[in-house]
mmCIF file of C-alpha atoms in Angstrom:
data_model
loop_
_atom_site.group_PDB
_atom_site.id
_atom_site.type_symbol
_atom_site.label_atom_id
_atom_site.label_comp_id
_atom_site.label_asym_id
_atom_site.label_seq_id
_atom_site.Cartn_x
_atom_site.Cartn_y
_atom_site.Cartn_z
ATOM 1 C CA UNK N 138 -14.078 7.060 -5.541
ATOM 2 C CA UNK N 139 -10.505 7.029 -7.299
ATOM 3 C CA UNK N 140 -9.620 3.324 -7.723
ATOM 4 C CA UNK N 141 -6.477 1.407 -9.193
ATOM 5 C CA UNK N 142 -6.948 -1.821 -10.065
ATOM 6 C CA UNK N 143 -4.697 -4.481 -9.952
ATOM 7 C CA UNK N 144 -5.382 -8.688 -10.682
ATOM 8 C CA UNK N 145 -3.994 -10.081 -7.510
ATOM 9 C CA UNK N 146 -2.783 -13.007 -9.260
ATOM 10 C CA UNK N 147 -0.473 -15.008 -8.576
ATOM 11 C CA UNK N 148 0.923 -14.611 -11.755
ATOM 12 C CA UNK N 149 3.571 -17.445 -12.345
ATOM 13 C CA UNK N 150 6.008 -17.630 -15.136
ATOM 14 C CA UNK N 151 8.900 -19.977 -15.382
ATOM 15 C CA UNK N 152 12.506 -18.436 -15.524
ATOM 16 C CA UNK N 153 13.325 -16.690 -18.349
ATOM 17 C CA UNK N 154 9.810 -15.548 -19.457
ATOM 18 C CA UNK N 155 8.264 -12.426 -19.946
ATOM 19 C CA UNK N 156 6.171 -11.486 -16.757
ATOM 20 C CA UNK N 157 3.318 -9.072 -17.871
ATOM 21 C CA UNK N 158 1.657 -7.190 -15.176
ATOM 22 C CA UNK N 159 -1.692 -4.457 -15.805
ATOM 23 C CA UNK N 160 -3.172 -1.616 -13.866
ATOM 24 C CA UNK N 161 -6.299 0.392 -14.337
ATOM 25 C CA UNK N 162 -7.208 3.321 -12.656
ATOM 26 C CA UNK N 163 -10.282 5.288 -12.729
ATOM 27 C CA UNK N 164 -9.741 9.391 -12.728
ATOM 28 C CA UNK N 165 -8.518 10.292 -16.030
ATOM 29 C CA UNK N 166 -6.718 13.516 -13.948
ATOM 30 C CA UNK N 167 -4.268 10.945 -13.559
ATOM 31 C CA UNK N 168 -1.108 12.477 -14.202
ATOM 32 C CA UNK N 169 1.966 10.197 -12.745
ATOM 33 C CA UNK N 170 2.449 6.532 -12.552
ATOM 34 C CA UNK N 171 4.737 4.380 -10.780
ATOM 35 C CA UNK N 172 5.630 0.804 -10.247
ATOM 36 C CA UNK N 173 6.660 -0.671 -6.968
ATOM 37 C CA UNK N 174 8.328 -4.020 -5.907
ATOM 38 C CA UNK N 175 7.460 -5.243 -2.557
ATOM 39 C CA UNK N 176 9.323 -8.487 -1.175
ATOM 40 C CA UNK N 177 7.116 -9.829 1.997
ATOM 41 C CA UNK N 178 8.050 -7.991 5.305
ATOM 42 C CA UNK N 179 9.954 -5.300 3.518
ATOM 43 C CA UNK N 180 8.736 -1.826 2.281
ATOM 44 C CA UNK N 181 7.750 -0.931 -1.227
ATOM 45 C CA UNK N 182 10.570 -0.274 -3.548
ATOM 46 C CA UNK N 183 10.468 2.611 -5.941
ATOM 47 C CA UNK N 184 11.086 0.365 -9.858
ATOM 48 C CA UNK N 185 9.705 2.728 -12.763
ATOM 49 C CA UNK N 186 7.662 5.907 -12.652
ATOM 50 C CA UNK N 187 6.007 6.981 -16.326
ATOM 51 C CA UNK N 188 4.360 10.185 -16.838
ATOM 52 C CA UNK N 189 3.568 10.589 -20.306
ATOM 53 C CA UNK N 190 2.236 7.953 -23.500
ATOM 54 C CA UNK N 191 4.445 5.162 -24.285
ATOM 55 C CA UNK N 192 6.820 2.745 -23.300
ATOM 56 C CA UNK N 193 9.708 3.630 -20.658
ATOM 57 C CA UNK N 194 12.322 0.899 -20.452
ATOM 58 C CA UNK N 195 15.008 0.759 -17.868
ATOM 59 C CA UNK N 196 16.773 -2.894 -17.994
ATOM 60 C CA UNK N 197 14.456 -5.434 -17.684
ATOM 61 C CA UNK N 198 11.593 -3.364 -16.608
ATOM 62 C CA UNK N 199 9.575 -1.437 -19.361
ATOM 63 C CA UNK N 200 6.655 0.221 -18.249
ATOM 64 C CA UNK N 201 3.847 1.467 -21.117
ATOM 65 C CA UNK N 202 1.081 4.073 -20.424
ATOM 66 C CA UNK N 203 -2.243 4.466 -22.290
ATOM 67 C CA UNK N 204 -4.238 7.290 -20.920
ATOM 68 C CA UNK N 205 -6.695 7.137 -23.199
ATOM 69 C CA UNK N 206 -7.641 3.675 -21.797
ATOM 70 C CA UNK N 207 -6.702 4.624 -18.284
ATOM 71 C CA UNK N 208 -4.339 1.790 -18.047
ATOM 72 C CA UNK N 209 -0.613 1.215 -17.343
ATOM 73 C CA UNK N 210 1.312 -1.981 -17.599
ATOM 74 C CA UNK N 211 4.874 -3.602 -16.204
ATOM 75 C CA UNK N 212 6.844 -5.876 -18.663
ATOM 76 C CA UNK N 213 9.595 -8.179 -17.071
ATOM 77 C CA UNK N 214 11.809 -9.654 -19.485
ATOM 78 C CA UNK N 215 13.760 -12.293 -18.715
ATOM 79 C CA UNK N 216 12.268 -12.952 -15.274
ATOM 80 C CA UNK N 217 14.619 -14.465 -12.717
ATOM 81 C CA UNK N 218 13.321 -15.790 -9.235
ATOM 82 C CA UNK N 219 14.349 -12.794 -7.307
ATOM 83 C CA UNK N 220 11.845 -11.181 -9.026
ATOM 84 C CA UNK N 221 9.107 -13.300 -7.505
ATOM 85 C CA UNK N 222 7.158 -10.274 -5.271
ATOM 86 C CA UNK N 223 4.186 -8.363 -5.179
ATOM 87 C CA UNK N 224 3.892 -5.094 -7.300
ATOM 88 C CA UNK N 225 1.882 -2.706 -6.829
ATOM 89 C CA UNK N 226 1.028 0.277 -9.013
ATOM 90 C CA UNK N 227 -0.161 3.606 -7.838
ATOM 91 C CA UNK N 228 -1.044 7.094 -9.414
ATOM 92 C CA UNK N 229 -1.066 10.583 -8.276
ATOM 93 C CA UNK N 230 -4.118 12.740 -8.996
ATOM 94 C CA UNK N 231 -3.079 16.030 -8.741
ATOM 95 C CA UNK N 232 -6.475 17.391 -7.635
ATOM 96 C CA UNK N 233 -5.833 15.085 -4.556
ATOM 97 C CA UNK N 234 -2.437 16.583 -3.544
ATOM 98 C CA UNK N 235 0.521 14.592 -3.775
ATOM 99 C CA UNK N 236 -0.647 11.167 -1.764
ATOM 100 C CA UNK N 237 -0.262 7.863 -4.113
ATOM 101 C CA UNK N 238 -3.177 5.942 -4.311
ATOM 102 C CA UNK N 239 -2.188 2.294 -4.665
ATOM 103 C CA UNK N 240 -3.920 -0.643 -6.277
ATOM 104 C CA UNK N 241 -3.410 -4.001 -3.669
ATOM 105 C CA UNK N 242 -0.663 -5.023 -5.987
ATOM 106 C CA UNK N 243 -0.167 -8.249 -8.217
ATOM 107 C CA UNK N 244 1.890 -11.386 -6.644
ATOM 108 C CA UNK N 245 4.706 -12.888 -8.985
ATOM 109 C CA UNK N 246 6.088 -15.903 -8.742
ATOM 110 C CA UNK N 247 9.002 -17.026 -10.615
ATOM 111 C CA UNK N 248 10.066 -20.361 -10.883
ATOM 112 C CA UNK N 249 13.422 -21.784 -11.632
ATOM 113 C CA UNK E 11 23.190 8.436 -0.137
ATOM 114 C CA UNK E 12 20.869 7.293 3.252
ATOM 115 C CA UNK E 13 17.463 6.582 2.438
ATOM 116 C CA UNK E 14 14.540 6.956 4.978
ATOM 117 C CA UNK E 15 14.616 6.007 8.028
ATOM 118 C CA UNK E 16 12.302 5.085 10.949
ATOM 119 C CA UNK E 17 12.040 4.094 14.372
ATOM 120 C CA UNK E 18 11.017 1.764 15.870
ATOM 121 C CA UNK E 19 11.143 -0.787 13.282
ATOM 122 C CA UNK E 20 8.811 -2.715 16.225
ATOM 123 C CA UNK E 21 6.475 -1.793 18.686
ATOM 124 C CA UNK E 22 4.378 -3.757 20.819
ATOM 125 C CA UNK E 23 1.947 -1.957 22.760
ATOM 126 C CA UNK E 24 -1.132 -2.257 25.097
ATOM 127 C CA UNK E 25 -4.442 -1.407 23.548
ATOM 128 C CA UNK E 26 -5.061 2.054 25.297
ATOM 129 C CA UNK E 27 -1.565 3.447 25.443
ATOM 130 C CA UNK E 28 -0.022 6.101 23.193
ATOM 131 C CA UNK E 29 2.706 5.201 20.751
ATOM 132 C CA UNK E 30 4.983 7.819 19.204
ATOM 133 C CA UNK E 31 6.695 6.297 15.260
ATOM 134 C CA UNK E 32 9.604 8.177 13.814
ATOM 135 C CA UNK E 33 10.728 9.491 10.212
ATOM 136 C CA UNK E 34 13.677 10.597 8.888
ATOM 137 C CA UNK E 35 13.210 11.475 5.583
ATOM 138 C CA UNK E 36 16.021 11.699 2.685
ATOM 139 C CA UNK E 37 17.919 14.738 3.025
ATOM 140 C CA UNK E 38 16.617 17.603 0.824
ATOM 141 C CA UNK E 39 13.007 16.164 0.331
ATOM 142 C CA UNK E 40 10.801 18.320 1.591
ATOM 143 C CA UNK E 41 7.426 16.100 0.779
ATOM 144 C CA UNK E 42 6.797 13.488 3.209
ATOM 145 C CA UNK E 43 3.973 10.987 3.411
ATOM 146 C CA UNK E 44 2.891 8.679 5.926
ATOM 147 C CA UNK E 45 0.537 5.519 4.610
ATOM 148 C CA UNK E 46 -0.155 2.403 6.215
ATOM 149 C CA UNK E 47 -0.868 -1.406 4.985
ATOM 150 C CA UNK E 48 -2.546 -3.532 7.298
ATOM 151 C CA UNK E 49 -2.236 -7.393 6.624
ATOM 152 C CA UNK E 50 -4.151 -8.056 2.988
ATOM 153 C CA UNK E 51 -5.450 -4.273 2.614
ATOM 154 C CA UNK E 52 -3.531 -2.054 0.473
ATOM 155 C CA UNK E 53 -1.718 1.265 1.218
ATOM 156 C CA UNK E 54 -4.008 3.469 2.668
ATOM 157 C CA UNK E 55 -2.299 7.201 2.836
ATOM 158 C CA UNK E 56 -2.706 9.719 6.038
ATOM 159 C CA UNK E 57 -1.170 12.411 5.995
ATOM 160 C CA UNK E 58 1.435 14.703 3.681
ATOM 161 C CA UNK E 59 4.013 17.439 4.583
ATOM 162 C CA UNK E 60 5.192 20.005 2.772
ATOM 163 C CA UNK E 61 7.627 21.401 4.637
ATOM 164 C CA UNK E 62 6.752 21.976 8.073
ATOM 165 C CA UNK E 63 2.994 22.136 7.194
ATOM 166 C CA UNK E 64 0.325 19.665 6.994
ATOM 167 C CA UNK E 65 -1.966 20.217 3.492
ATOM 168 C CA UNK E 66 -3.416 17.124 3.274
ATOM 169 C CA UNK E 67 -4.162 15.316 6.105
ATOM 170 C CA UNK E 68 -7.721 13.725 5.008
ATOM 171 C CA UNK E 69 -6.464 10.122 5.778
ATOM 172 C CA UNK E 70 -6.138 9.941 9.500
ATOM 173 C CA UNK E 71 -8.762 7.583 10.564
ATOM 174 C CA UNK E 72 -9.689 10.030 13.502
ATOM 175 C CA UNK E 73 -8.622 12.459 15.514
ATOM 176 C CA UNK E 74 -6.613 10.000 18.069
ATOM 177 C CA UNK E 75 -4.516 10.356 15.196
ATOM 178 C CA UNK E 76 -1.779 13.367 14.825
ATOM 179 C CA UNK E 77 1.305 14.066 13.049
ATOM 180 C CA UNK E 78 3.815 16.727 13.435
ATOM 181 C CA UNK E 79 7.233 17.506 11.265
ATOM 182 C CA UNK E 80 10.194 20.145 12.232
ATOM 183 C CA UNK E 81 12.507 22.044 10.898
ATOM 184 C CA UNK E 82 11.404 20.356 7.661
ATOM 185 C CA UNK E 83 12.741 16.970 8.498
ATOM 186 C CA UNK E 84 12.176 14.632 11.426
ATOM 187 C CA UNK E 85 8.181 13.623 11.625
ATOM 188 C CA UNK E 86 6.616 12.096 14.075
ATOM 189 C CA UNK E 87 3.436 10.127 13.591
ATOM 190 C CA UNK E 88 1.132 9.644 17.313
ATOM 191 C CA UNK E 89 -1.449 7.229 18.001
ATOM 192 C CA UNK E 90 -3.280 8.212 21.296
ATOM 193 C CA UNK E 91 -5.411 5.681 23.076
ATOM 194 C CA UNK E 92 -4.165 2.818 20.590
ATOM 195 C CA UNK E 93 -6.926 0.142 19.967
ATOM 196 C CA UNK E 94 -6.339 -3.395 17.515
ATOM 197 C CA UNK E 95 -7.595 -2.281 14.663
ATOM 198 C CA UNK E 96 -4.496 -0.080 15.026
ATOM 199 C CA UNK E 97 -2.144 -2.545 14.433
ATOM 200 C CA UNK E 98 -0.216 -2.457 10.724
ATOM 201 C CA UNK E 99 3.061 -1.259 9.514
ATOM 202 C CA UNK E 100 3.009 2.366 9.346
ATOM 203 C CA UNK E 101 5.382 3.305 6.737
ATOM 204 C CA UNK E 102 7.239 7.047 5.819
ATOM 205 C CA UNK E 103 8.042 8.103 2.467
ATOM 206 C CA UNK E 104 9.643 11.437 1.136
ATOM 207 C CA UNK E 105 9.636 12.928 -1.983
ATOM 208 C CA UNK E 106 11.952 15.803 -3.610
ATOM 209 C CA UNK E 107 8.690 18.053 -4.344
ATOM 210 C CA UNK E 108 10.550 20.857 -7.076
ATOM 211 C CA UNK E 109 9.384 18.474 -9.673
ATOM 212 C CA UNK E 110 5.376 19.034 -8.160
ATOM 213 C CA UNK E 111 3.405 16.633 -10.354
ATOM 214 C CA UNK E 112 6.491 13.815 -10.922
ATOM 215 C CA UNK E 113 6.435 12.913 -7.228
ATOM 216 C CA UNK E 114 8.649 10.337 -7.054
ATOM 217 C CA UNK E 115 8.018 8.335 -3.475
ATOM 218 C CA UNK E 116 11.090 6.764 -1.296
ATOM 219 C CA UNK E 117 10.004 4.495 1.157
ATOM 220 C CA UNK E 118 11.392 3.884 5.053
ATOM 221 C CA UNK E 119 11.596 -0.012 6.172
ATOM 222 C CA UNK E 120 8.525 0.764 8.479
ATOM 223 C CA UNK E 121 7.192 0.443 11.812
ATOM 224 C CA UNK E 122 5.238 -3.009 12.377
ATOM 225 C CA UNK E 123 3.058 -1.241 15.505
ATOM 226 C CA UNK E 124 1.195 -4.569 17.520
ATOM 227 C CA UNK E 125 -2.025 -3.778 19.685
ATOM 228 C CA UNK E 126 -2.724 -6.217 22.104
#
């Protein structure tokens, strides 16, 4: 069974902190990561993809893959209240096709 | 440019009745994924396009289930004989597959489908 596991949370931070959000998955064919952002009732939004060892940043948002430990993280720096959503992390495993399969995502919570 | 789109964004239906959901994918993505996320369960995938073709279709629940995509853009997801456990938001996502293993997703704003 190919899992990704997420802690559910909530995970609250006050404004202004660093929000730190993990990810685990189990098939080390794992070849592509990505982070979504899901506000409630709307569909999941595309943040950061990383494919390879490392830290990607992009604004705010730096993602860092370890493959060796099968595990991927989300960094948030300077967290602002319209960050406050679940995200969910999901891998492709190439031997599967192309589908995602998604952890059930981490709730944020931001407070001001 | 116009992300993906899909009709209806609602549907209400009577448990036994067939439903037909939409997706128009972004233009020039030839992937295209349908998953859906019933209340507190994740995304569960169904079924991928490549093209006009169906590879992977290993996560349709059962065969009242069927999908079909044309001329390599519109698909159309249908749920024959609907029952409650049918009810979730269906949602469409398309990828530009060139880059095979990168597989960047794009999501649609959904279809909340309601079996009563």
């Amino acid at each position: 069974q190919k899992e990704v596991e997420q802690n559910s949370g909530p995970l609250s931070v006050p404004e202004g902190a660093i929000a730190s959000l993990n990810c685990t998955y189990s098939d080390r064919g794992s070849q592509s990561f990505f982070w979504y952002r899901q506000y409630s009732g709307k569909s999941p939004e595309l943040i950061m993809s990383i494919y390879s060892n490392g830290d990607k940043e992009d604004g705010r948002f730096t993602a860092q893959l370890n493959k060796a430990s099968q595990y991927v993280s989300l960094l948030i720096r300077d967290s602002q209240p319209s960050d406050s959503a679940t995200y969910l992390c999901a891998v492709t495993i190439l031997q599967a096709g192309t589908a995602l399969i998604f952890g059930k995502g981490t709730t944020l919570s931001v407070s001001s | 440019g116009a992300g993906v789109s899909q009709s209806p964004s609602n549907k209400v239906t009577e448990k036994g009745k067939d439903v037909e959901l939409r997706c128009d994918p972004i233009s020039g993505h030839t992937a295209l994924y349908w998953y859906r996320q019933s209340l507190g369960q994740g995304l569960e995938f169904l079924i991928y396009f490549q093209g006009n073709s169906a590879p992977d279709k290993s996560g349709l629940p059962s065969d009242r289930f069927s999908a079909e995509r044309t001329g390599g853009s519109v698909s159309t997801l249908t749920i024959q004989r609907t029952q409650q456990e049918d009810s979730a938001v269906y949602l469409c996502a398309s990828s530009d597959s060139r880059a095979f293993f990168r597989n960047e997703q794009y999501f649609g704003p959904g279809t909340r489908l309601t079996v009563t």
